[in-house]
Coordinates of C-alpha atoms and ligand atoms in Angstrom, one line a residue:
M246 CA 2.7 -58.7 11.4
R247 CA 2.8 -62.3 11.8
K248 CA 1.4 -62.5 14.8
L249 CA -1.7 -60.4 13.4
L250 CA -2.1 -62.7 10.2
L251 CA -2.0 -65.3 12.4
T252 CA -4.8 -64.3 14.8
L253 CA -7.2 -63.1 11.9
A254 CA -6.0 -66.0 9.8
T255 CA -7.3 -68.2 13.0
A256 CA -10.4 -66.6 13.4
L257 CA -11.9 -67.0 9.5
A258 CA -11.1 -70.6 10.4
L259 CA -13.8 -71.0 13.2
S260 CA -15.8 -68.8 11.2
A261 CA -16.4 -70.1 8.0
S262 CA 11.3 -61.7 -23.8
A263 CA 10.8 -58.3 -22.9
S264 CA 9.9 -56.5 -25.4
A265 CA 6.4 -57.8 -26.6
Q266 CA 3.5 -56.0 -27.4
K267 CA 1.0 -55.6 -24.5
T268 CA -3.0 -56.3 -25.2
T269 CA -4.6 -53.3 -25.2
P270 CA -6.5 -53.9 -21.5
A271 CA -9.6 -52.1 -22.5
T272 CA -10.1 -54.8 -25.5
D273 CA -9.6 -57.8 -23.1
P274 CA -13.1 -58.7 -21.8
T275 CA -11.2 -60.5 -18.5
W276 CA -8.2 -58.5 -18.4
W277 CA -7.6 -59.7 -14.4
R278 CA -7.7 -63.1 -14.9
H279 CA -4.0 -62.6 -16.5
A280 CA -3.1 -59.7 -14.5
V281 CA 0.0 -58.6 -12.6
V282 CA -0.8 -56.3 -10.2
Y283 CA 1.7 -54.2 -8.6
E284 CA 1.3 -52.6 -5.2
I285 CA 2.5 -48.8 -4.8
Y286 CA 2.7 -47.5 -1.2
P287 CA 2.9 -44.1 -2.4
R288 CA 5.4 -42.9 0.5
S289 CA 8.1 -45.0 -0.9
F290 CA 7.8 -45.1 -4.5
G291 CA 9.5 -41.8 -6.1
D292 CA 9.4 -38.3 -3.9
T293 CA 9.6 -35.3 -6.5
N294 CA 9.0 -32.1 -4.2
G295 CA 11.8 -33.0 -2.1
D296 CA 9.9 -33.5 1.0
G297 CA 11.4 -37.0 1.3
I298 CA 8.0 -38.8 0.9
G299 CA 6.9 -40.1 -1.9
D300 CA 4.1 -38.7 -4.2
L301 CA 1.6 -39.0 -6.6
N302 CA 3.2 -37.5 -9.4
G303 CA 6.5 -39.7 -8.3
I304 CA 4.3 -42.7 -9.1
T305 CA 3.4 -40.6 -12.7
A306 CA 7.4 -40.3 -13.6
H307 CA 8.0 -44.1 -13.1
L308 CA 5.1 -45.5 -15.2
P309 CA 7.6 -45.9 -18.8
Y310 CA 9.2 -48.4 -16.1
L311 CA 6.3 -49.9 -14.9
E312 CA 5.1 -50.8 -18.5
K313 CA 8.2 -52.4 -18.8
L314 CA 7.7 -54.2 -16.2
G315 CA 5.1 -55.6 -17.7
I316 CA 2.5 -54.9 -15.1
D317 CA -0.9 -54.4 -15.7
A318 CA -2.2 -52.2 -12.7
I319 CA -1.7 -50.7 -10.0
W320 CA -3.0 -50.9 -6.9
L321 CA -2.1 -47.7 -4.8
A322 CA -2.1 -47.7 -1.3
P323 CA -4.1 -45.1 0.1
M324 CA -3.1 -41.9 -0.6
Y325 CA -6.5 -39.7 0.7
P326 CA -6.1 -37.2 2.9
S327 CA -4.7 -38.4 6.6
P328 CA -3.5 -38.0 9.8
Q329 CA -1.1 -40.5 9.0
V330 CA -1.5 -42.6 11.9
D331 CA -1.6 -45.9 10.1
F332 CA 0.0 -44.2 7.0
G333 CA -3.0 -43.8 5.3
Y334 CA -5.3 -46.5 6.3
D335 CA -6.8 -43.8 8.7
I336 CA -9.0 -41.7 6.2
S337 CA -10.4 -38.5 6.9
N338 CA -11.5 -37.6 3.7
Y339 CA -12.5 -40.2 1.4
T340 CA -12.9 -38.4 -1.9
A341 CA -10.1 -36.3 -1.7
I342 CA -5.9 -36.8 -2.1
D343 CA -3.9 -36.2 1.0
P344 CA -1.8 -32.9 -0.1
Q345 CA 1.5 -34.3 0.9
Y346 CA 1.0 -36.5 -2.2
G347 CA -0.4 -33.8 -4.4
T348 CA -3.5 -33.2 -5.6
L349 CA -6.7 -34.4 -7.1
A350 CA -5.4 -32.7 -10.8
N351 CA -2.4 -35.0 -9.9
F352 CA -4.3 -37.8 -9.6
D353 CA -6.1 -37.5 -12.6
H354 CA -3.3 -36.9 -14.4
L355 CA -1.7 -40.3 -13.2
L356 CA -4.8 -42.3 -14.6
A357 CA -4.3 -40.5 -18.2
A358 CA -1.4 -41.3 -17.9
A359 CA -1.0 -44.3 -16.8
K360 CA -3.8 -45.7 -19.5
Q361 CA -1.3 -44.4 -22.2
H362 CA 0.8 -46.9 -20.6
H363 CA -2.1 -49.8 -20.3
I364 CA -1.9 -49.6 -16.7
R365 CA -5.0 -49.4 -14.7
I366 CA -5.5 -48.0 -11.5
V367 CA -6.8 -49.7 -8.1
L368 CA -7.8 -47.7 -5.2
D369 CA -7.2 -49.0 -1.8
M370 CA -10.5 -48.4 -0.1
V371 CA -10.7 -48.7 3.9
M372 CA -14.1 -49.6 4.7
N373 CA -14.1 -51.2 7.8
H374 CA -13.0 -47.7 9.6
T375 CA -12.3 -44.2 9.5
S376 CA -9.6 -41.8 11.2
D377 CA -11.2 -40.1 14.5
K378 CA -10.6 -37.0 12.7
H379 CA -13.2 -37.6 10.2
P380 CA -15.7 -35.2 10.4
W381 CA -18.3 -38.1 10.8
F382 CA -16.7 -39.2 13.8
T383 CA -16.2 -35.9 14.9
E384 CA -19.7 -35.0 14.7
S385 CA -20.8 -39.1 15.9
S386 CA -18.5 -38.2 19.1
S387 CA -20.1 -34.9 19.9
S388 CA -23.0 -36.0 21.4
R389 CA -25.4 -39.4 21.7
T390 CA -28.0 -37.7 19.9
N391 CA -26.8 -35.8 16.5
P392 CA -27.4 -36.9 13.3
K393 CA -24.4 -39.2 13.0
S394 CA -24.8 -40.4 16.7
D395 CA -24.9 -44.6 15.6
W396 CA -22.6 -44.1 12.4
Y397 CA -19.9 -45.8 14.9
I398 CA -19.9 -48.8 17.3
W399 CA -20.7 -47.1 20.4
N400 CA -21.7 -48.8 23.9
D401 CA -22.3 -48.1 27.8
G402 CA -19.6 -50.5 28.9
I403 CA -21.2 -52.5 32.0
P404 CA -20.7 -51.8 35.8
A405 CA -17.0 -52.1 36.9
P406 CA -16.5 -54.7 39.3
K407 CA -16.8 -53.8 43.0
R408 CA -13.6 -51.8 44.5
A409 CA -12.6 -50.7 48.3
A410 CA -12.8 -47.7 48.6
N411 CA -9.7 -45.2 48.0
T412 CA -8.5 -47.6 45.5
P413 CA -7.6 -46.3 41.8
P414 CA -10.2 -47.1 39.0
G415 CA -8.8 -50.5 36.8
P416 CA -7.3 -50.5 33.6
N417 CA -10.0 -48.9 30.9
E418 CA -12.4 -47.9 33.6
H419 CA -14.3 -44.8 33.6
H420 CA -17.1 -42.9 35.4
G421 CA -20.3 -42.7 33.1
P422 CA -24.0 -41.2 33.6
H423 CA -24.8 -44.3 35.9
G424 CA -21.3 -45.2 38.2
W425 CA -18.3 -47.2 37.0
V426 CA -18.2 -48.9 33.8
V427 CA -15.8 -50.9 31.9
P428 CA -15.8 -52.8 28.4
P429 CA -18.8 -54.4 27.2
N430 CA -16.5 -57.4 26.4
N431 CA -13.5 -58.9 26.0
W432 CA -13.0 -58.0 22.4
S433 CA -9.2 -57.2 21.6
S434 CA -7.7 -54.6 18.9
L435 CA -5.7 -56.8 16.0
F436 CA -2.7 -54.0 16.9
Q437 CA -2.7 -54.1 20.6
G438 CA -4.8 -54.0 23.9
S439 CA -8.8 -53.5 24.1
A440 CA -10.8 -53.0 21.3
W441 CA -12.7 -50.5 23.0
E442 CA -11.6 -46.9 24.0
W443 CA -14.0 -43.9 26.2
V444 CA -14.8 -40.8 25.1
E445 CA -15.9 -38.3 27.8
S446 CA -18.3 -36.2 25.4
R447 CA -20.4 -38.9 25.1
Q448 CA -19.4 -41.2 28.7
Q449 CA -19.4 -44.4 26.2
F450 CA -16.8 -46.6 24.1
Y451 CA -16.6 -46.9 20.6
Y452 CA -14.9 -50.4 19.1
H453 CA -11.8 -50.2 17.0
F454 CA -10.8 -53.5 15.2
F455 CA -7.2 -51.7 14.8
Y456 CA -5.7 -48.4 16.6
K457 CA -7.7 -46.7 18.4
Q458 CA -7.8 -43.8 16.0
Q459 CA -9.0 -46.0 13.7
P460 CA -13.2 -46.5 14.9
D461 CA -15.1 -48.8 13.3
L462 CA -17.8 -47.9 11.2
N463 CA -21.5 -49.3 12.0
Y464 CA -23.1 -51.3 8.6
R465 CA -25.8 -52.1 10.1
N466 CA -27.0 -48.3 9.9
P467 CA -28.0 -48.0 6.0
A468 CA -27.1 -44.3 6.0
V469 CA -22.5 -45.5 6.4
E470 CA -23.3 -48.0 3.6
K471 CA -24.7 -45.3 1.1
A472 CA -21.7 -42.7 2.3
M473 CA -19.0 -45.6 1.6
F474 CA -20.8 -46.3 -1.9
D475 CA -20.9 -42.8 -3.0
A476 CA -17.2 -42.6 -2.2
V477 CA -16.6 -45.5 -4.2
R478 CA -18.7 -44.0 -7.0
F479 CA -16.7 -40.7 -6.9
W480 CA -13.8 -43.1 -7.9
L481 CA -15.6 -45.2 -10.0
D482 CA -16.5 -42.3 -12.3
R483 CA -13.2 -41.0 -12.1
G484 CA -11.9 -43.9 -14.1
V485 CA -10.3 -46.3 -11.6
S486 CA -10.5 -49.9 -12.4
G487 CA -11.6 -51.3 -9.2
F488 CA -10.5 -51.8 -5.5
R489 CA -8.1 -53.5 -2.9
L490 CA -10.3 -53.7 0.1
D491 CA -8.8 -53.1 3.2
A492 CA -9.4 -55.5 5.9
I493 CA -13.2 -56.2 4.8
T494 CA -13.6 -59.3 6.7
T495 CA -13.9 -57.2 9.9
L496 CA -16.8 -54.9 8.4
Y497 CA -19.5 -56.3 11.0
E498 CA -19.5 -57.1 14.5
D499 CA -22.1 -59.9 16.5
P500 CA -24.8 -57.4 18.1
S501 CA -24.8 -59.8 21.2
L502 CA -21.3 -58.4 21.8
R503 CA -20.7 -61.9 23.7
N504 CA -17.2 -62.4 25.1
E505 CA -14.8 -64.0 22.6
P506 CA -13.1 -67.5 23.3
L507 CA -9.3 -66.2 24.4
T508 CA -6.3 -67.6 22.0
G509 CA -4.3 -68.1 25.6
H510 CA -1.6 -65.5 24.2
L511 CA -1.1 -62.1 25.4
D512 CA -0.4 -59.4 22.5
A513 CA 2.8 -57.5 22.8
S514 CA 1.3 -55.0 24.9
G515 CA 0.4 -57.3 27.4
F516 CA -3.2 -57.5 26.6
P517 CA -4.9 -61.0 26.8
E518 CA -5.8 -61.6 22.5
S519 CA -9.3 -62.5 22.0
N520 CA -9.8 -64.6 19.1
H521 CA -12.0 -62.7 16.5
T522 CA -14.5 -65.2 16.1
L523 CA -17.4 -62.5 16.5
T524 CA -15.8 -59.7 15.1
S525 CA -14.4 -61.2 11.8
G526 CA -15.9 -63.2 9.1
L527 CA -19.1 -62.9 9.8
P528 CA -22.3 -63.7 7.3
E529 CA -22.9 -60.2 6.6
V530 CA -19.7 -59.2 5.0
H531 CA -20.6 -61.7 2.2
T532 CA -24.1 -59.7 1.5
F533 CA -22.1 -56.4 1.9
L534 CA -19.9 -57.1 -0.8
Q535 CA -22.5 -59.0 -3.0
R536 CA -23.9 -55.3 -2.6
L537 CA -20.8 -53.6 -3.4
H538 CA -20.3 -56.2 -6.5
N539 CA -23.7 -55.0 -8.2
L540 CA -22.0 -51.3 -7.7
V541 CA -19.0 -52.0 -9.6
A542 CA -20.2 -54.2 -12.2
S543 CA -22.6 -51.5 -12.9
Y544 CA -19.9 -49.6 -14.4
P545 CA -18.8 -50.8 -18.0
G546 CA -14.6 -51.6 -18.6
Q547 CA -14.6 -54.8 -16.7
R548 CA -14.0 -52.8 -13.2
M549 CA -13.1 -55.3 -9.9
L550 CA -12.5 -56.0 -6.3
I551 CA -9.7 -57.8 -5.0
G552 CA -10.3 -58.6 -1.0
E553 CA -7.7 -58.8 2.0
I554 CA -8.6 -61.6 2.9
Y555 CA -5.9 -64.0 4.6
T556 CA -7.7 -67.8 4.6
P557 CA -6.5 -71.0 6.6
D558 CA -7.5 -73.4 3.6
T559 CA -8.3 -73.1 0.3
T560 CA -12.0 -74.2 0.9
A561 CA -12.3 -70.9 3.0
L562 CA -10.7 -68.8 0.5
R563 CA -13.2 -70.3 -1.9
S564 CA -16.0 -68.5 -0.2
W565 CA -15.3 -65.0 -0.7
Y566 CA -15.7 -65.6 -4.6
G567 CA -19.4 -65.6 -4.1
T568 CA -21.6 -67.6 -6.2
A569 CA -22.7 -67.2 -9.9
D570 CA -25.6 -65.4 -9.2
K571 CA -24.8 -63.3 -6.3
P572 CA -20.8 -62.6 -6.3
E573 CA -18.4 -61.0 -4.3
L574 CA -14.7 -60.5 -4.8
E575 CA -13.2 -60.9 -8.0
L576 CA -9.6 -61.8 -6.7
P577 CA -9.4 -62.6 -2.7
M578 CA -5.7 -63.1 -2.1
D579 CA -4.6 -66.2 -1.9
T580 CA -1.5 -66.3 0.7
L581 CA -2.0 -70.1 1.3
L582 CA 1.5 -70.2 -0.8
G583 CA 3.4 -67.4 0.2
F584 CA 2.4 -67.3 4.1
H585 CA 1.2 -70.7 5.2
K586 CA 3.2 -72.5 7.5
E587 CA 3.2 -76.2 6.4
G588 CA 1.3 -78.8 9.0
A589 CA 1.4 -76.0 11.8
G590 CA -2.4 -75.3 10.1
I591 CA -2.1 -71.4 10.1
T592 CA -1.0 -68.4 8.5
D593 CA 2.5 -67.6 9.5
S594 CA 4.8 -64.8 7.7
S595 CA 7.2 -65.8 9.9
N596 CA 8.1 -69.1 8.4
P597 CA 6.7 -70.2 5.3
T598 CA 7.4 -73.0 3.8
L599 CA 9.4 -73.6 0.6
T600 CA 9.3 -77.2 -0.4
A601 CA 8.1 -78.6 -3.6
A602 CA 5.5 -80.7 -1.9
H603 CA 3.5 -77.5 0.0
F604 CA 3.7 -75.5 -3.8
R605 CA 2.4 -78.6 -5.4
K606 CA -0.6 -78.9 -2.7
Y607 CA -1.4 -75.2 -3.2
I608 CA -0.8 -74.6 -6.5
T609 CA -3.4 -77.6 -7.5
E610 CA -5.7 -76.6 -4.9
A611 CA -5.8 -73.4 -6.4
E612 CA -6.3 -75.2 -9.4
T613 CA -8.7 -77.6 -8.7
E614 CA -10.7 -76.4 -5.8
L615 CA -12.1 -72.6 -7.0
D616 CA -14.3 -73.8 -9.3
G617 CA -12.9 -71.9 -12.0
H618 CA -12.3 -68.7 -10.4
T619 CA -9.0 -67.1 -10.5
P620 CA -6.5 -67.2 -7.6
L621 CA -4.7 -64.3 -7.0
F622 CA -0.7 -65.3 -5.5
V623 CA 0.4 -62.6 -3.4
F624 CA 4.1 -63.4 -1.2
D625 CA 4.6 -59.9 -0.3
N626 CA 2.7 -56.5 0.5
H627 CA 3.1 -53.6 2.7
D628 CA 2.1 -55.8 6.3
N629 CA 4.6 -58.5 5.8
P630 CA 8.7 -58.7 6.2
R631 CA 9.5 -59.1 2.4
S632 CA 9.7 -62.9 0.8
W633 CA 13.6 -62.5 0.0
D634 CA 14.0 -62.7 4.4
R635 CA 11.4 -65.1 4.8
F636 CA 12.4 -67.7 2.1
T637 CA 15.7 -67.4 3.0
T638 CA 17.9 -67.7 5.6
P639 CA 20.8 -65.3 6.5
T640 CA 23.5 -67.4 6.3
E641 CA 22.5 -67.8 2.4
T642 CA 24.8 -65.9 -0.2
F643 CA 23.4 -63.3 -2.4
E644 CA 23.6 -65.5 -5.3
Q645 CA 22.0 -68.1 -3.5
K646 CA 18.8 -65.9 -2.0
E647 CA 18.7 -64.4 -5.6
A648 CA 18.3 -67.5 -7.0
L649 CA 15.6 -68.3 -4.7
A650 CA 13.6 -64.7 -5.2
K651 CA 13.9 -66.7 -8.9
I652 CA 11.8 -69.4 -7.7
I653 CA 9.2 -67.7 -6.3
A654 CA 9.0 -64.9 -9.0
T655 CA 8.9 -68.1 -11.5
V656 CA 6.1 -69.4 -9.6
L657 CA 4.1 -65.8 -9.4
Y658 CA 4.0 -65.4 -13.1
T659 CA 3.8 -69.1 -14.6
T660 CA 1.0 -70.6 -13.0
H661 CA -2.9 -70.0 -14.2
A662 CA -2.9 -67.1 -11.0
A663 CA -3.0 -63.8 -11.0
S664 CA 0.0 -62.0 -9.6
L665 CA 0.3 -59.6 -6.8
I666 CA 3.3 -58.1 -7.0
Y667 CA 5.1 -55.5 -4.3
Y668 CA 7.1 -52.9 -4.9
G669 CA 11.0 -53.6 -4.9
A670 CA 10.3 -57.5 -4.9
E671 CA 11.6 -57.1 -8.6
I672 CA 14.8 -55.8 -8.0
G673 CA 15.0 -57.8 -4.5
M674 CA 14.6 -55.2 -2.0
K675 CA 15.1 -56.8 1.8
T676 CA 13.5 -56.0 5.2
H677 CA 15.3 -53.4 6.6
T678 CA 13.5 -54.1 10.1
P679 CA 14.9 -51.1 12.5
T680 CA 17.4 -51.9 14.8
R681 CA 16.4 -49.2 17.5
R682 CA 12.8 -48.2 18.7
E683 CA 13.5 -44.6 18.0
D684 CA 13.6 -44.9 14.9
V685 CA 10.1 -46.9 14.0
R686 CA 7.6 -44.8 12.5
D687 CA 4.8 -48.0 12.5
P688 CA 3.3 -47.4 15.9
I689 CA 2.6 -51.4 16.4
G690 CA 6.4 -51.2 16.3
I691 CA 6.5 -48.5 19.1
T692 CA 4.1 -50.1 21.5
G693 CA 5.5 -53.2 20.8
W694 CA 9.0 -52.7 20.8
P695 CA 10.9 -54.9 21.1
K696 CA 8.5 -58.1 20.5
E697 CA 6.7 -56.1 17.5
K698 CA 8.8 -54.1 15.3
G699 CA 6.1 -52.9 13.1
R700 CA 6.5 -53.1 9.6
D701 CA 8.2 -50.3 8.6
G702 CA 11.1 -53.0 7.3
E703 CA 8.9 -53.9 4.4
R704 CA 8.1 -50.0 3.6
T705 CA 11.4 -48.4 2.9
P706 CA 11.8 -46.4 -0.7
M707 CA 12.4 -47.8 -3.3
Q708 CA 15.8 -47.9 -4.6
W709 CA 16.2 -46.7 -8.1
T710 CA 20.0 -45.7 -8.6
P711 CA 22.8 -46.2 -6.6
G712 CA 23.3 -42.7 -6.2
P713 CA 22.0 -40.3 -3.1
Q714 CA 19.2 -41.7 -1.2
A715 CA 18.6 -44.1 -4.4
G716 CA 16.8 -41.8 -6.5
F717 CA 14.2 -42.1 -4.4
S718 CA 14.2 -37.7 -3.3
T719 CA 16.9 -35.2 -3.1
N720 CA 15.9 -34.9 0.6
P721 CA 18.3 -36.6 2.6
H722 CA 16.4 -37.1 5.3
T723 CA 13.6 -39.4 3.9
W724 CA 10.6 -40.5 6.1
L725 CA 12.4 -44.1 6.5
P726 CA 16.0 -44.8 5.9
I727 CA 17.2 -45.9 2.5
G728 CA 18.0 -49.9 2.6
D729 CA 22.1 -50.1 3.1
D730 CA 22.0 -52.4 0.1
Y731 CA 21.0 -49.7 -2.2
K732 CA 24.8 -49.2 -4.3
T733 CA 24.0 -52.6 -5.4
V734 CA 20.6 -53.4 -5.0
N735 CA 18.6 -50.9 -7.7
V736 CA 16.6 -50.7 -10.9
Q737 CA 19.5 -49.1 -12.6
T738 CA 22.3 -51.3 -11.9
E739 CA 20.5 -54.3 -12.3
S740 CA 19.0 -53.2 -15.7
A741 CA 23.0 -53.3 -16.9
V742 CA 23.1 -56.8 -15.4
P743 CA 21.7 -59.5 -18.2
N744 CA 21.3 -62.4 -15.6
S745 CA 19.5 -60.1 -12.7
L746 CA 16.2 -60.6 -10.8
L747 CA 14.7 -57.1 -12.4
H748 CA 15.8 -59.1 -16.3
W749 CA 14.3 -62.1 -14.9
T750 CA 11.0 -60.5 -13.7
E751 CA 10.6 -58.7 -16.9
S752 CA 11.3 -61.4 -19.0
L753 CA 8.8 -63.5 -17.3
T754 CA 6.1 -61.0 -17.3
A755 CA 6.8 -60.9 -21.3
L756 CA 6.7 -64.4 -21.7
R757 CA 3.3 -64.5 -19.7
R758 CA 1.5 -62.2 -21.8
T759 CA 2.7 -63.6 -25.1
N760 CA 2.8 -67.2 -24.9
P761 CA 0.2 -68.9 -25.5
A762 CA 0.3 -72.0 -22.9
L763 CA 1.2 -69.6 -20.2
H764 CA -1.8 -67.6 -20.9
D765 CA -4.2 -69.4 -21.5
G766 CA -3.3 -73.3 -21.0
G767 CA -4.0 -75.9 -18.4
I768 CA -1.7 -76.9 -15.7
I769 CA -0.1 -80.2 -15.0
M770 CA 2.2 -81.5 -12.4
L771 CA 4.8 -83.9 -12.9
D772 CA 7.2 -85.9 -11.2
N773 CA 4.5 -85.7 -7.7
T774 CA 6.2 -87.2 -5.5
N775 CA 9.3 -85.6 -5.7
P776 CA 10.5 -83.8 -2.2
S777 CA 13.0 -80.9 -3.7
V778 CA 11.7 -80.3 -7.1
L779 CA 8.3 -78.7 -8.2
S780 CA 7.8 -79.5 -12.0
Y781 CA 5.2 -78.6 -13.7
V782 CA 3.9 -78.3 -17.4
R783 CA 1.3 -75.3 -18.6
T784 CA -0.7 -77.4 -21.8
A785 CA -0.3 -75.6 -24.9
P786 CA -3.6 -74.6 -27.1
A787 CA -3.2 -75.9 -30.6
N788 CA -1.0 -74.8 -32.3
A789 CA 1.3 -73.3 -29.7
H790 CA 4.0 -75.4 -27.4
P791 CA 3.8 -76.9 -23.8
I792 CA 5.9 -75.1 -21.5
L793 CA 7.6 -76.9 -18.8
I794 CA 8.6 -75.4 -15.3
S795 CA 11.2 -76.7 -12.8
L796 CA 12.1 -75.5 -10.0
N797 CA 15.0 -77.1 -7.1
M798 CA 14.1 -75.7 -3.8
T799 CA 17.1 -77.2 -2.8
S800 CA 20.7 -76.0 -2.2
Q801 CA 22.1 -79.4 -3.9
P802 CA 22.0 -80.5 -7.5
Q803 CA 18.8 -82.5 -8.3
T804 CA 18.8 -85.2 -11.2
I805 CA 14.6 -85.1 -12.0
H806 CA 12.7 -87.9 -14.6
L807 CA 10.1 -86.4 -15.7
D808 CA 7.4 -88.3 -17.5
L809 CA 6.2 -85.9 -19.8
A810 CA 4.3 -88.9 -22.3
A811 CA 2.2 -90.1 -19.0
A812 CA 0.7 -86.2 -19.3
G813 CA 0.0 -86.8 -22.4
I814 CA 2.7 -84.6 -23.8
S815 CA 5.1 -85.6 -26.6
V816 CA 8.6 -84.5 -26.4
H817 CA 10.9 -83.8 -29.2
G818 CA 13.3 -80.9 -27.4
L819 CA 13.6 -78.8 -24.8
K820 CA 14.2 -75.0 -25.6
S821 CA 15.5 -73.0 -22.5
L822 CA 13.2 -69.7 -22.8
I823 CA 14.9 -67.1 -20.4
G824 CA 18.1 -67.1 -20.5
P825 CA 21.1 -67.1 -19.4
Q826 CA 20.5 -70.4 -17.8
D827 CA 20.0 -72.2 -20.9
L828 CA 20.1 -75.7 -21.9
S829 CA 23.5 -76.5 -21.8
T830 CA 23.8 -75.7 -18.3
F831 CA 21.5 -78.6 -17.6
T832 CA 22.0 -82.4 -18.5
C833 CA 19.2 -83.4 -20.3
K834 CA 19.6 -87.2 -21.5
D835 CA 17.0 -88.9 -23.7
C836 CA 15.4 -85.3 -24.4
P837 CA 14.9 -85.9 -28.3
Q838 CA 14.1 -89.4 -28.4
P839 CA 11.3 -91.9 -27.5
P840 CA 9.8 -93.0 -25.0
F841 CA 10.0 -89.3 -23.9
T842 CA 11.4 -89.1 -20.5
T843 CA 13.2 -86.4 -19.8
D844 CA 16.0 -86.4 -17.1
L845 CA 17.7 -83.2 -16.3
T846 CA 20.2 -82.3 -14.0
L847 CA 19.5 -78.9 -12.0
P848 CA 22.0 -76.9 -10.6
P849 CA 20.7 -75.5 -7.2
F850 CA 18.1 -73.2 -6.4
A851 CA 17.5 -73.3 -10.1
S852 CA 14.5 -72.5 -12.3
F853 CA 14.3 -74.2 -15.4
I854 CA 11.5 -72.8 -18.3
A855 CA 11.3 -74.1 -21.6
E856 CA 9.4 -74.9 -24.4
V857 CA 8.4 -78.2 -25.3
Q858 CA 9.2 -79.4 -29.0
Ligands
GLC1020 C1 -4.8 -53.4 6.4 C2 -3.8 -53.2 6.3 C3 -2.8 -52.8 7.3 C4 -3.7 -51.7 7.6 C5 -4.7 -52.5 8.2 C6 -6.2 -51.3 9.1 O1 -4.4 -54.6 7.1 O2 -2.9 -53.8 4.9 O3 -1.8 -51.7 6.6 O4 -2.9 -51.2 9.1 O5 -5.6 -53.1 7.3 O6 -6.3 -50.2 8.2

């Protein structure tokens, strides 16, 4: 998906310790400001009916695990009825549950049980498009005169270029009521090929930003917005805490239908990519979000909106929060830390940057340039290779990769940002990219093979145990294969290893919840020009201790000199908070003595988190 993200971000650029007691979310007025949001891909979390596909009861069964992990909310990827062309992102009924995943009663049970575990549910809401099997589309495509005839983006096309007699029609050339026609413009689908598809019954093209089985709704028709808002109310009434808005920037298209500039690249199917400047990030999206925000905010209990937004920089990210009197999203995704390639000015998940300068820059910008809004840091989701692989190289040892994953986790949980974690990241699940085209399930991997192998690799079943099917299912035919490392990388095994990534994550989420500096403190960057080590301190409210974080992002030991006095912080000692990397593994000269400077030698890829005393 790396190329896809890159294209979208370009378009946007051009357009504008672990046993702690948890606060009951309902009593926290701004729960999402501190939230750890855990994305669950329901096909891959837990299978309770033995069909090899995860289900809602499989999530309910694992709620005690999730509570111990310290999450505040589940972002549940789509579980609505769907032909599953895009595994749920092609919805055929917005107010029901796909029988593969269970029933509405199972959903209500999940919601109620999650509440008992102090976990909220945030649903994925796919508004840009429906499935082509949704009754709205069936009706809309049946004729040009039916009541839903303008619920989608229909177009007659333009006359096809003249061709010599007896030569076959060109690609996407069709015979309409007035002769041979081609699509009205050069718009490309993000999922390869033209964004226009011909329908014989209407003798017209419809527009689809994603797969042709995902026709775009026409939000210039108020009836469409009303229908979608009714669906939103249906779930808010049931008690969900908000929505993650899928592909929200692509809701409107420029009505002029002008050609978009081409990027100069061909997609994996060989089609010329257009740059999406007329099909993404239009001003109308912002006004739509203001109306949606009003609706969601009219419900009690701090309901909220997360947005799937990939921005090229912090200024563009800022625009998605809206203004004080016209709010839009509570938490637009901040992917700059996790996906931005230093120097390239673009989002490129193939090669993110793990340097102190990169992290320092984007953490600082999130702190200072969002006008006090809460960033939502995202390193992993169901569309991108897992950070375990993206931030490491194949030659690094497992121990080195695990240390790097701890660095990512430490950044994720120790800044002022809300955190998004994707299932399996907490145990270091890696990307299991298919090696043969016949094994691929994601359609973009099938059509794009071998250039684009699709997103199956980051969607393999959760690894719970070293037993059969990693404890995910009793059925040996799981919908995607179980990762080949499941015997060692799994919840059960890591629970028994004190220094595991799982324990590291649990310790961090607990600390973040209970430690006043991590929960409410400010943040000051230290040692600002150090190219190898990222250091910052979370300042403390009255009667609490500041927290120092130092992360060695290199494979060499690094000695750092931290001038905490210059940051207005006195040091009488440092107490390491998350073991077993306690202070004795570090050299700490002068710690307890004035003039309050601190020299530390950090082992390769070390994460050091200490209370400043
Ligand atoms: C979003 C989803 C992705 C899906 C696409 C189309 O980008 O995250 O998985 O394929 O929208 O709905």
